[in-house]
Amino acid sequence: MFVQQLEPVADSLSLSALVAALPLVTVLVLLGGVRMRAHYAGPLGLAVAALVAWLPYGMPLGQTLSSAAQGALFGLFPIMWIVVNALWVYRMTVRTAHFDVLRRSFGRLSDDPRIQALVIAFCFGALLEALAGFGAPVAICSVMLVALGFDPVRAAVVALVANTAPVAFGAMATPVVTLAQVTGLPLHSVASVVGRQTPLLALVVPLLLVALVDGRRGLRETWVPALACGVAFAAAQFAVSNHLSVQLADIAAALIGAAALVAVPAARRPAEERVRAAVLTGVRSDDLDHDDPRPEVLRAYAPYALIVAVFSLAQVGPVKELLAKATRTFDWPFLAVAAPDGKPVGANVFTLPLIVTGGTLVLLAGVATAAVLRVSVRDALGEWAATVRELRHAILTVTSVLALAYVMNLSGQAASIGHFVAAAGAGLAFLSPVLGWFGVAVSGSDTSANALFGALQVTAARESGLSPELLAAANSSGGVLGKMISPQNLTIACAAVGLKGREGDLLRKVLPWSLALLLVMCLIVVAQSSSLLGWMLP
């Protein structure tokens, strides 16, 4: 049994924390300073984490490698298993041209560009975030907005800012699932707190989007549908994440938010010509006037309806119990770790949910999608293989970052940093979202930031007397606001709308909003850590 040490370096907590931070510093410097690609920086950071665990922290080499292997497996399954299958479904809609049908359907909902921004960037973007994440919403939504006539810069900014409120529950709640896994906290407990933080952002973001599209006039003329959309989205995200299914939180929020938006009469009112002229470039896709047969429109919406149906069915008691029987739990080989207090850590036992996991459910929905869209078996398999090839760098990045996180957590490195950070005391509640924001700004992924800093937040919370669930959730909720300024997302947005090399221009436009919303989240967490908003916590 390897027992973690908090002060292995010269019996000093500060020096130990400094050494323990080397893997994180390595990754952050390589990504942010050297501008190295993430799929190279991740493995190098993992190598540093392994050396720190083996030498100063005294973790046996075999257990160090075993902990890295467990993290890498978790990165593959269930995390990348979800992403691969979700993007596979999207690729099939593109192959059959049903994605274009869907885009035209959105364009016909309203000719008001401010409402189009809400429908596409906020509601549909949230649905894409729920199904895939990892930059897909920014790329797809910005292209759709440009096709509707938006200026490319405006389209990219709107797509980036909209990609905030749904991120914590994105990719079938992968960031929150990862957070629960690396912290050892119950998934429902963490998700419940996140579901009482990010919905507050959803109240603000739609109003911000119409202001970005059309300034004060846009806010003055369309605040009613924007607020209706935000309130409905927030209520659904809170209710589903707390009382139904973490994986369905964003799907339900996106659909209910869109329904509420369309239900407001002001959203369907034709926009004045001066509004369209001020917002749009005048370049409009020629196919927007093409009428699609109703059966084809229904098929375009079918993949998302099937995913919702499959996940909803999986939550039914008898079905859930049946699917859970395929879950396998076993002692992880070559791993026997105890916390500093001598109690064995939970990672000694590994749980492998083969069917009940989100990725397998999306795969089942994808098989049904292939049948509905009339994609042949050969073409469907070809698209799946192409999806894996497209994501090969992301797969390497995620597996290496998760392996790094597991090595840091199990060797005691995260515990040393957490005890050191706990010295911030009451100020920790304010700084907690900032740490998550910084992690996502550098890595481009709320999942990666949760893997890197989740355990650290929990350790610091316990040492300072704050709620571990609150600070763990704050890491994810603060992280979503770093998404819009991450180099990964900025590059995706520029590439999608033909602004290659203008990442700096986009950064200057979205950075003030990222910082302003981060300040709001910091104040929310501080209030939730006190009697002011403490009643909000479960």
C-alpha positions as a printed NumPy array, in Angstrom:
array([[  0.   ,   0.   ,   0.   ],
       [  1.375,   3.358,  -1.051],
       [  0.432,   6.092,   1.437],
       [  0.309,   9.63 ,   0.03 ],
       [  2.52 ,  12.292,   1.615],
       [  1.614,  15.941,   1.836],
       [  5.129,  17.278,   2.521],
       [  7.644,  14.965,   0.828],
       [ 10.003,  17.786,  -0.228],
       [ 12.14 ,  18.956,   2.732],
       [  9.098,  18.465,   5.029],
       [  7.757,  21.737,   3.628],
       [  4.209,  22.115,   2.324],
       [  5.077,  25.168,   0.221],
       [  8.069,  23.497,  -1.439],
       [  6.092,  20.298,  -1.976],
       [  3.25 ,  22.246,  -3.569],
       [  5.744,  24.064,  -5.79 ],
       [  7.205,  20.777,  -7.037],
       [  3.718,  19.258,  -7.385],
       [  2.682,  22.141,  -9.621],
       [  5.412,  21.362, -12.183],
       [  3.187,  19.129, -14.4  ],
       [  0.496,  21.818, -14.557],
       [  3.034,  24.566, -15.184],
       [  4.579,  22.451, -17.948],
       [  1.257,  22.018, -19.754],
       [  0.194,  25.642, -19.33 ],
       [  3.544,  27.052, -20.489],
       [  3.718,  24.727, -23.481],
       [  0.173,  25.619, -24.515],
       [  0.045,  29.308, -23.66 ],
       [  3.696,  30.377, -23.947],
       [  5.352,  28.088, -26.47 ],
       [  2.013,  27.645, -28.344],
       [  2.674,  23.932, -28.677],
       [ -0.206,  21.793, -29.924],
       [ -2.25 ,  20.237, -27.146],
       [ -1.647,  16.639, -28.291],
       [  2.087,  17.211, -27.749],
       [  1.814,  19.264, -24.556],
       [ -0.43 ,  16.711, -22.852],
       [  1.953,  13.731, -23.079],
       [  4.916,  15.913, -22.027],
       [  2.98 ,  17.107, -18.993],
       [  2.132,  13.49 , -18.206],
       [  5.822,  12.573, -18.308],
       [  6.634,  15.35 , -15.822],
       [  3.779,  14.226, -13.541],
       [  5.087,  10.654, -13.587],
       [  8.617,  11.77 , -12.709],
       [  7.368,  13.948,  -9.827],
       [  5.197,  11.098,  -8.523],
       [  8.025,   8.562,  -8.744],
       [ 10.962,  10.583,  -7.394],
       [ 10.039,  13.265,  -4.796],
       [  6.663,  11.733,  -3.882],
       [  7.993,   8.186,  -3.701],
       [  5.172,   6.472,  -5.564],
       [  6.395,   3.1  ,  -6.89 ],
       [  6.958,   3.201, -10.638],
       [  4.501,   0.355, -11.235],
       [  1.715,   2.161,  -9.383],
       [  2.552,   5.413, -11.163],
       [  2.169,   3.749, -14.558],
       [ -0.967,   1.935, -13.4  ],
       [ -2.615,   5.177, -12.273],
       [ -1.756,   6.776, -15.634],
       [ -3.28 ,   3.793, -17.441],
       [ -6.494,   4.136, -15.429],
       [ -6.754,   7.822, -16.307],
       [ -6.095,   7.117, -19.974],
       [ -8.802,   4.448, -20.027],
       [-11.266,   6.859, -18.454],
       [-10.311,   9.382, -21.128],
       [-11.127,   6.836, -23.82 ],
       [-14.186,   5.389, -22.137],
       [-16.537,   7.043, -21.436],
       [-15.248,  10.523, -22.427],
       [-14.045,  10.171, -26.027],
       [-16.525,   7.352, -26.582],
       [-19.256,   9.977, -26.16 ],
       [-17.587,  12.556, -28.405],
       [-16.829,  10.122, -31.237],
       [-20.371,   8.786, -31.434],
       [-21.953,  12.238, -31.127],
       [-19.857,  13.661, -33.974],
       [-20.575,  10.503, -35.97 ],
       [-24.287,  11.333, -35.847],
       [-23.541,  14.878, -37.023],
       [-21.352,  13.645, -39.9  ],
       [-24.167,  11.424, -41.15 ],
       [-26.524,  14.425, -41.29 ],
       [-23.935,  16.319, -43.331],
       [-23.384,  13.376, -45.684],
       [-27.096,  13.075, -46.439],
       [-27.534,  16.893, -46.751],
       [-30.049,  16.865, -43.895],
       [-27.881,  19.349, -42.046],
       [-28.586,  21.847, -44.856],
       [-32.29 ,  21.095, -44.529],
       [-32.043,  21.852, -40.81 ],
       [-30.214,  25.128, -41.499],
       [-32.88 ,  26.246, -43.954],
       [-35.576,  25.334, -41.456],
       [-33.963,  27.576, -38.855],
       [-33.658,  30.402, -41.359],
       [-37.408,  30.294, -42.029],
       [-38.359,  30.593, -38.347],
       [-37.687,  34.338, -38.419],
       [-36.086,  36.866, -40.729],
       [-34.945,  38.946, -37.741],
       [-31.172,  38.41 , -37.38 ],
       [-31.388,  38.982, -33.626],
       [-33.863,  36.117, -33.261],
       [-31.823,  33.986, -35.659],
       [-28.794,  34.495, -33.401],
       [-30.791,  33.224, -30.427],
       [-32.214,  30.226, -32.275],
       [-28.96 ,  29.146, -33.9  ],
       [-26.111,  30.283, -31.629],
       [-27.832,  29.904, -28.248],
       [-30.475,  27.169, -28.61 ],
       [-29.107,  25.002, -31.43 ],
       [-25.559,  25.683, -30.233],
       [-26.553,  24.357, -26.795],
       [-27.963,  21.225, -28.44 ],
       [-24.716,  20.694, -30.349],
       [-22.755,  21.289, -27.133],
       [-24.919,  18.697, -25.408],
       [-24.259,  16.128, -28.11 ],
       [-20.652,  16.795, -29.075],
       [-18.931,  19.819, -27.529],
       [-15.186,  20.267, -28.13 ],
       [-15.604,  23.222, -30.52 ],
       [-18.343,  21.743, -32.714],
       [-21.019,  24.324, -31.71 ],
       [-18.766,  27.279, -32.531],
       [-17.78 ,  25.916, -35.927],
       [-21.268,  24.831, -37.   ],
       [-23.235,  27.805, -35.667],
       [-20.867,  30.44 , -37.033],
       [-21.08 ,  28.852, -40.51 ],
       [-24.888,  28.803, -40.323],
       [-25.01 ,  32.473, -39.303],
       [-22.728,  33.497, -42.168],
       [-24.952,  31.506, -44.56 ],
       [-27.907,  33.556, -43.289],
       [-26.057,  36.767, -44.136],
       [-24.203,  37.698, -40.941],
       [-20.894,  39.505, -41.125],
       [-18.197,  36.847, -40.468],
       [-16.697,  38.653, -37.456],
       [-20.104,  39.217, -35.885],
       [-21.092,  35.598, -36.539],
       [-17.921,  34.293, -34.879],
       [-18.292,  36.571, -31.836],
       [-21.94 ,  35.604, -31.357],
       [-21.132,  31.884, -31.622],
       [-18.246,  32.184, -29.137],
       [-20.214,  34.119, -26.514],
       [-23.249,  31.847, -26.86 ],
       [-21.058,  28.815, -26.133],
       [-21.001,  29.409, -22.364],
       [-24.079,  28.391, -20.366],
       [-24.32 ,  24.832, -21.814],
       [-20.623,  23.905, -21.6  ],
       [-20.603,  22.339, -18.109],
       [-23.218,  19.782, -19.219],
       [-21.807,  19.455, -22.738],
       [-20.942,  16.218, -24.547],
       [-23.545,  14.346, -22.517],
       [-22.339,  15.986, -19.281],
       [-18.755,  14.805, -19.817],
       [-17.176,  17.712, -17.847],
       [-19.38 ,  17.082, -14.807],
       [-18.93 ,  13.311, -15.029],
       [-15.173,  13.827, -15.162],
       [-15.324,  16.219, -12.213],
       [-17.176,  13.665, -10.107],
       [-14.745,  10.927, -11.106],
       [-11.541,  12.795, -10.255],
       [-12.868,  14.283,  -7.006],
       [-14.629,  11.203,  -5.683],
       [-17.792,  13.235,  -5.074],
       [-21.2  ,  11.778,  -6.055],
       [-22.169,  12.794,  -9.576],
       [-25.619,  13.956,  -8.493],
       [-24.161,  16.189,  -5.764],
       [-21.759,  17.946,  -8.124],
       [-24.296,  18.221, -10.938],
       [-26.907,  19.68 ,  -8.575],
       [-24.612,  22.552,  -7.587],
       [-23.489,  23.231, -11.162],
       [-27.185,  23.225, -12.047],
       [-27.679,  26.064,  -9.575],
       [-24.86 ,  28.187, -10.994],
       [-24.763,  27.998, -14.808],
       [-28.539,  28.62 , -15.208],
       [-27.881,  32.091, -13.815],
       [-25.606,  32.694, -16.817],
       [-28.389,  31.513, -19.113],
       [-30.538,  34.396, -17.892],
       [-27.939,  36.916, -19.078],
       [-26.401,  35.432, -22.225],
       [-29.439,  35.759, -24.572],
       [-29.751,  39.442, -23.662],
       [-26.036,  39.869, -24.304],
       [-26.354,  38.167, -27.694],
       [-29.059,  40.494, -29.012],
       [-26.961,  43.433, -27.805],
       [-23.937,  42.063, -29.675],
       [-26.009,  41.654, -32.822],
       [-27.799,  45.013, -32.822],
       [-26.571,  47.116, -29.896],
       [-28.967,  48.986, -27.626],
       [-31.672,  48.924, -30.254],
       [-31.551,  45.137, -30.33 ],
       [-31.793,  44.942, -26.556],
       [-34.656,  47.443, -26.469],
       [-36.683,  45.785, -29.222],
       [-36.075,  42.079, -28.528],
       [-35.506,  41.844, -24.787],
       [-38.83 ,  40.054, -24.262],
       [-38.107,  37.001, -26.471],
       [-34.473,  36.982, -25.303],
       [-35.515,  36.935, -21.659],
       [-38.194,  34.301, -22.307],
       [-35.591,  32.1  , -23.983],
       [-33.1  ,  32.575, -21.145],
       [-35.619,  31.93 , -18.371],
       [-36.932,  28.777, -20.048],
       [-33.402,  27.516, -20.721],
       [-32.3  ,  28.211, -17.147],
       [-35.373,  26.602, -15.58 ],
       [-35.027,  23.472, -17.701],
       [-31.292,  23.14 , -17.064],
       [-31.829,  23.47 , -13.315],
       [-34.774,  21.072, -13.159],
       [-33.312,  18.331, -15.347],
       [-29.785,  18.415, -13.865],
       [-31.168,  18.285, -10.326],
       [-34.134,  15.974, -10.688],
       [-34.009,  13.935, -13.902],
       [-30.768,  13.217, -15.767],
       [-27.439,  15.025, -15.88 ],
       [-26.873,  13.874, -19.46 ],
       [-30.189,  15.339, -20.63 ],
       [-29.768,  18.752, -18.969],
       [-28.557,  20.679, -22.017],
       [-30.748,  18.796, -24.482],
       [-33.881,  19.651, -22.517],
       [-32.728,  23.228, -21.919],
       [-32.002,  23.81 , -25.619],
       [-35.336,  22.427, -26.789],
       [-37.43 ,  24.164, -24.134],
       [-35.536,  27.426, -24.609],
       [-36.178,  27.289, -28.364],
       [-39.867,  26.48 , -27.819],
       [-40.264,  29.416, -25.449],
       [-38.513,  31.733, -27.906],
       [-40.705,  30.728, -30.834],
       [-43.833,  30.99 , -28.658],
       [-43.279,  34.722, -28.06 ],
       [-45.193,  36.715, -30.722],
       [-42.436,  39.345, -30.941],
       [-39.975,  36.646, -32.084],
       [-42.076,  35.859, -35.172],
       [-42.663,  39.477, -36.153],
       [-40.843,  40.421, -39.39 ],
       [-37.766,  42.53 , -38.778],
       [-37.624,  46.045, -40.137],
       [-35.425,  46.542, -43.173],
       [-33.138,  48.919, -41.272],
       [-32.388,  46.194, -38.754],
       [-31.508,  43.646, -41.416],
       [-29.359,  46.159, -43.282],
       [-27.47 ,  47.125, -40.116],
       [-26.726,  43.546, -39.1  ],
       [-26.378,  41.54 , -42.283],
       [-23.751,  41.833, -44.977],
       [-26.293,  41.494, -47.744],
       [-24.711,  38.184, -48.813],
       [-27.364,  35.521, -48.412],
       [-27.154,  31.878, -49.393],
       [-29.141,  31.177, -52.584],
       [-30.631,  27.981, -51.177],
       [-32.488,  29.709, -48.314],
       [-35.542,  30.136, -50.541],
       [-35.576,  26.425, -51.399],
       [-38.642,  24.623, -50.019],
       [-37.822,  21.255, -48.483],
       [-40.426,  18.466, -48.423],
       [-41.926,  17.968, -44.967],
       [-40.639,  14.347, -44.697],
       [-37.084,  15.593, -45.266],
       [-37.492,  18.297, -42.617],
       [-38.697,  15.67 , -40.154],
       [-35.704,  13.484, -41.005],
       [-33.385,  16.454, -40.37 ],
       [-34.741,  16.779, -36.841],
       [-34.908,  13.005, -36.281],
       [-31.318,  12.413, -35.021],
       [-31.792,  14.799, -32.106],
       [-35.249,  13.45 , -31.317],
       [-33.833,   9.912, -31.309],
       [-31.055,  10.855, -28.898],
       [-33.546,  12.457, -26.528],
       [-35.792,   9.388, -26.784],
       [-32.98 ,   6.905, -26.126],
       [-31.666,   8.821, -23.109],
       [-35.164,   9.299, -21.727],
       [-35.914,   5.597, -22.086],
       [-32.644,   4.77 , -20.312],
       [-33.873,   6.696, -17.257],
       [-36.986,   4.55 , -16.837],
       [-36.575,   2.441, -13.692],
       [-36.752,  -1.139, -15.095],
       [-34.751,  -0.213, -18.21 ],
       [-32.116,   1.571, -16.125],
       [-31.743,  -1.471, -13.876],
       [-31.458,  -3.791, -16.87 ],
       [-28.767,  -1.673, -18.53 ],
       [-26.877,  -1.346, -15.238],
       [-26.406,  -5.123, -15.136],
       [-23.766,  -4.758, -17.849],
       [-21.655,  -2.522, -15.573],
       [-18.432,  -4.165, -14.407],
       [-16.616,  -3.26 , -11.18 ],
       [-13.172,  -4.662, -10.384],
       [ -9.97 ,  -3.982,  -8.466],
       [ -7.628,  -1.968, -10.659],
       [ -4.422,  -3.999, -11.172],
       [ -1.093,  -2.924,  -9.638],
       [ -2.735,  -0.114,  -7.675],
       [ -3.037,   0.124,  -3.876],
       [ -3.114,   3.725,  -2.673],
       [ -4.099,   5.215,   0.671],
       [ -4.767,   8.854,   1.486],
       [ -2.543,  10.619,   4.064],
       [ -4.979,   9.501,   6.781],
       [ -4.373,   5.859,   5.821],
       [ -7.785,   5.213,   4.242],
       [ -7.749,   3.519,   0.8  ],
       [ -8.746,   5.82 ,  -2.054],
       [-11.687,   5.048,  -4.307],
       [ -9.549,   4.71 ,  -7.441],
       [ -8.317,   1.314,  -6.256],
       [-11.645,   0.013,  -7.58 ],
       [-12.656,   0.776, -11.185],
       [-16.22 ,   0.855, -12.534],
       [-16.82 ,   0.262, -16.24 ],
       [-20.405,   1.103, -17.341],
       [-20.571,  -0.681, -20.693],
       [-24.141,   0.163, -21.796],
       [-25.563,   2.753, -19.425],
       [-22.816,   5.228, -20.339],
       [-23.697,   8.185, -22.592],
       [-21.482,   7.126, -25.492],
       [-23.183,   3.751, -25.902],
       [-26.619,   5.355, -25.759],
       [-25.583,   7.858, -28.452],
       [-24.26 ,   4.922, -30.511],
       [-27.67 ,   3.236, -30.311],
       [-29.33 ,   6.491, -31.36 ],
       [-26.787,   6.751, -34.189],
       [-27.716,   3.314, -35.506],
       [-31.359,   4.386, -35.552],
       [-30.336,   7.661, -37.214],
       [-28.551,   5.785, -39.988],
       [-31.769,   3.852, -40.656],
       [-33.96 ,   6.977, -40.652],
       [-31.567,   8.933, -42.903],
       [-31.132,   5.871, -45.157],
       [-27.381,   5.681, -44.702],
       [-26.007,   2.307, -45.798],
       [-24.077,   0.159, -43.342],
       [-20.899,   0.658, -45.35 ],
       [-21.255,   4.44 , -45.42 ],
       [-22.17 ,   4.589, -41.726],
       [-19.078,   2.587, -40.787],
       [-16.982,   4.759, -43.082],
       [-18.229,   7.918, -41.373],
       [-17.499,   6.431, -37.952],
       [-13.931,   5.603, -38.985],
       [-13.544,   9.091, -40.474],
       [-14.761,  10.584, -37.19 ],
       [-12.09 ,   8.684, -35.27 ],
       [ -9.424,   9.918, -37.694],
       [-10.682,  13.494, -37.357],
       [-10.526,  13.273, -33.558],
       [ -7.205,  11.427, -33.291],
       [ -5.379,  14.452, -31.85 ],
       [ -8.224,  15.221, -29.464],
       [ -8.189,  11.588, -28.318],
       [ -4.471,  11.774, -27.553],
       [ -4.906,  15.104, -25.748],
       [ -7.804,  13.98 , -23.564],
       [ -6.288,  10.613, -22.631],
       [ -2.945,  12.179, -21.716],
       [ -4.555,  14.978, -19.661],
       [ -6.731,  12.467, -17.786],
       [ -3.693,  10.253, -17.207],
       [ -1.821,  13.299, -15.866],
       [ -4.733,  14.15 , -13.562],
       [ -4.921,  10.61 , -12.175],
       [ -1.171,  10.488, -11.518],
       [ -1.314,  13.83 ,  -9.71 ],
       [ -4.356,  12.839,  -7.686],
       [ -3.179,   9.369,  -6.667],
       [  0.447,  10.295,  -5.93 ],
       [ -0.623,  13.1  ,  -3.573],
       [  0.497,  16.02 ,  -5.737],
       [ -3.028,  17.481,  -5.979],
       [ -3.465,  17.115,  -2.216],
       [ -0.277,  19.092,  -1.525],
       [ -1.373,  21.913,  -3.834],
       [ -4.862,  21.862,  -2.351],
       [ -3.632,  22.164,   1.239],
       [ -1.345,  25.008,   0.206],
       [ -4.095,  26.87 ,  -1.692],
       [ -6.441,  26.439,   1.283],
       [ -4.432,  29.148,   3.015],
       [ -6.483,  31.631,   0.959],
       [ -9.319,  30.987,   3.437],
       [-12.513,  32.862,   2.668],
       [-10.962,  34.3  ,  -0.495],
       [-10.877,  30.796,  -1.929],
       [-14.555,  31.024,  -2.871],
       [-13.805,  34.018,  -5.093],
       [-10.669,  32.472,  -6.642],
       [-12.195,  29.065,  -7.304],
       [-14.018,  29.994, -10.556],
       [-10.907,  31.898, -11.708],
       [ -8.873,  28.678, -11.535],
       [-11.388,  26.861, -13.705],
       [-11.561,  29.81 , -16.113],
       [ -7.78 ,  29.827, -16.463],
       [ -7.673,  26.076, -17.067],
       [-10.254,  26.23 , -19.856],
       [ -8.737,  29.374, -21.383],
       [ -5.472,  27.496, -21.821],
       [ -6.695,  23.968, -22.596],
       [ -9.924,  24.823, -24.446],
       [-11.812,  22.141, -22.534],
       [-13.934,  22.251, -19.378],
       [-13.36 ,  18.508, -19.136],
       [ -9.586,  18.958, -19.067],
       [ -9.773,  21.824, -16.559],
       [-11.955,  19.716, -14.257],
       [ -9.524,  16.818, -14.547],
       [ -6.568,  19.07 , -13.752],
       [ -8.027,  21.149, -10.917],
       [-11.049,  19.256,  -9.59 ],
       [ -9.279,  17.299,  -6.864],
       [ -7.254,  20.358,  -5.927],
       [-10.444,  22.39 ,  -5.397],
       [-11.954,  19.698,  -3.176],
       [ -8.834,  19.375,  -1.045],
       [ -8.597,  23.138,  -0.604],
       [-12.303,  23.338,   0.28 ],
       [-12.013,  20.703,   3.002],
       [ -8.964,  22.374,   4.484],
       [-10.628,  25.804,   4.533],
       [-14.003,  24.634,   5.809],
       [-15.912,  25.408,   2.587],
       [-18.24 ,  23.028,   0.76 ],
       [-16.265,  20.619,  -1.482],
       [-19.251,  20.366,  -3.85 ],
       [-19.442,  24.15 ,  -4.128],
       [-15.802,  24.672,  -5.088],
       [-15.741,  21.648,  -7.383],
       [-18.809,  23.003,  -9.181],
       [-17.288,  26.494,  -9.25 ],
       [-14.298,  25.079, -11.124],
       [-16.601,  23.889, -13.901],
       [-18.958,  26.899, -13.851],
       [-16.067,  29.362, -13.958],
       [-14.402,  27.274, -16.629],
       [-17.242,  27.672, -19.104],
       [-16.453,  31.391, -19.317],
       [-12.901,  30.678, -20.457],
       [-14.178,  28.747, -23.455],
       [-14.718,  31.815, -25.638],
       [-11.112,  33.023, -25.247],
       [ -9.328,  29.681, -25.582],
       [ -6.928,  29.566, -28.55 ],
       [ -8.581,  26.324, -29.661],
       [-12.039,  27.875, -29.954],
       [-10.747,  31.107, -31.478],
       [ -8.923,  29.13 , -34.161],
       [-12.01 ,  27.015, -34.855],
       [-14.173,  30.121, -35.204],
       [-11.723,  31.873, -37.541],
       [-11.312,  28.798, -39.717],
       [-15.083,  28.277, -39.944],
       [-15.921,  31.788, -41.219],
       [-12.809,  32.474, -43.301],
       [-10.937,  34.731, -40.881],
       [ -7.704,  32.763, -40.754],
       [ -5.026,  34.633, -38.814],
       [ -7.466,  37.041, -37.129],
       [ -7.705,  35.218, -33.816],
       [ -6.334,  38.313, -32.077],
       [ -9.207,  40.445, -33.408],
       [-11.764,  38.009, -32.054],
       [ -9.947,  37.765, -28.723],
       [-10.119,  41.528, -28.224],
       [-13.866,  41.477, -28.902],
       [-14.791,  38.597, -26.572],
       [-12.259,  39.05 , -23.74 ],
       [-14.183,  41.873, -21.987],
       [-17.354,  39.764, -21.948],
       [-15.452,  36.737, -20.672],
       [-13.996,  38.738, -17.783],
       [-17.295,  40.458, -16.968],
       [-19.206,  37.176, -16.808],
       [-16.375,  35.588, -14.792],
       [-16.705,  38.364, -12.215],
       [-20.434,  37.646, -12.   ],
       [-19.753,  33.937, -11.423],
       [-17.129,  34.693,  -8.752],
       [-19.635,  36.855,  -6.893],
       [-22.285,  34.134,  -7.185],
       [-19.945,  31.531,  -5.659],
       [-18.945,  33.895,  -2.842],
       [-22.623,  34.543,  -2.11 ],
       [-23.383,  30.81 ,  -2.204],
       [-20.579,  30.18 ,   0.286],
       [-22.255,  32.602,   2.722],
       [-25.704,  33.056,   4.159],
       [-26.594,  35.43 ,   1.322],
       [-27.196,  32.683,  -1.269],
       [-26.313,  29.643,   0.801],
       [-29.979,  28.599,   0.649],
       [-29.495,  27.837,  -3.068],
       [-27.263,  24.846,  -2.398],
       [-28.838,  21.393,  -2.067]])
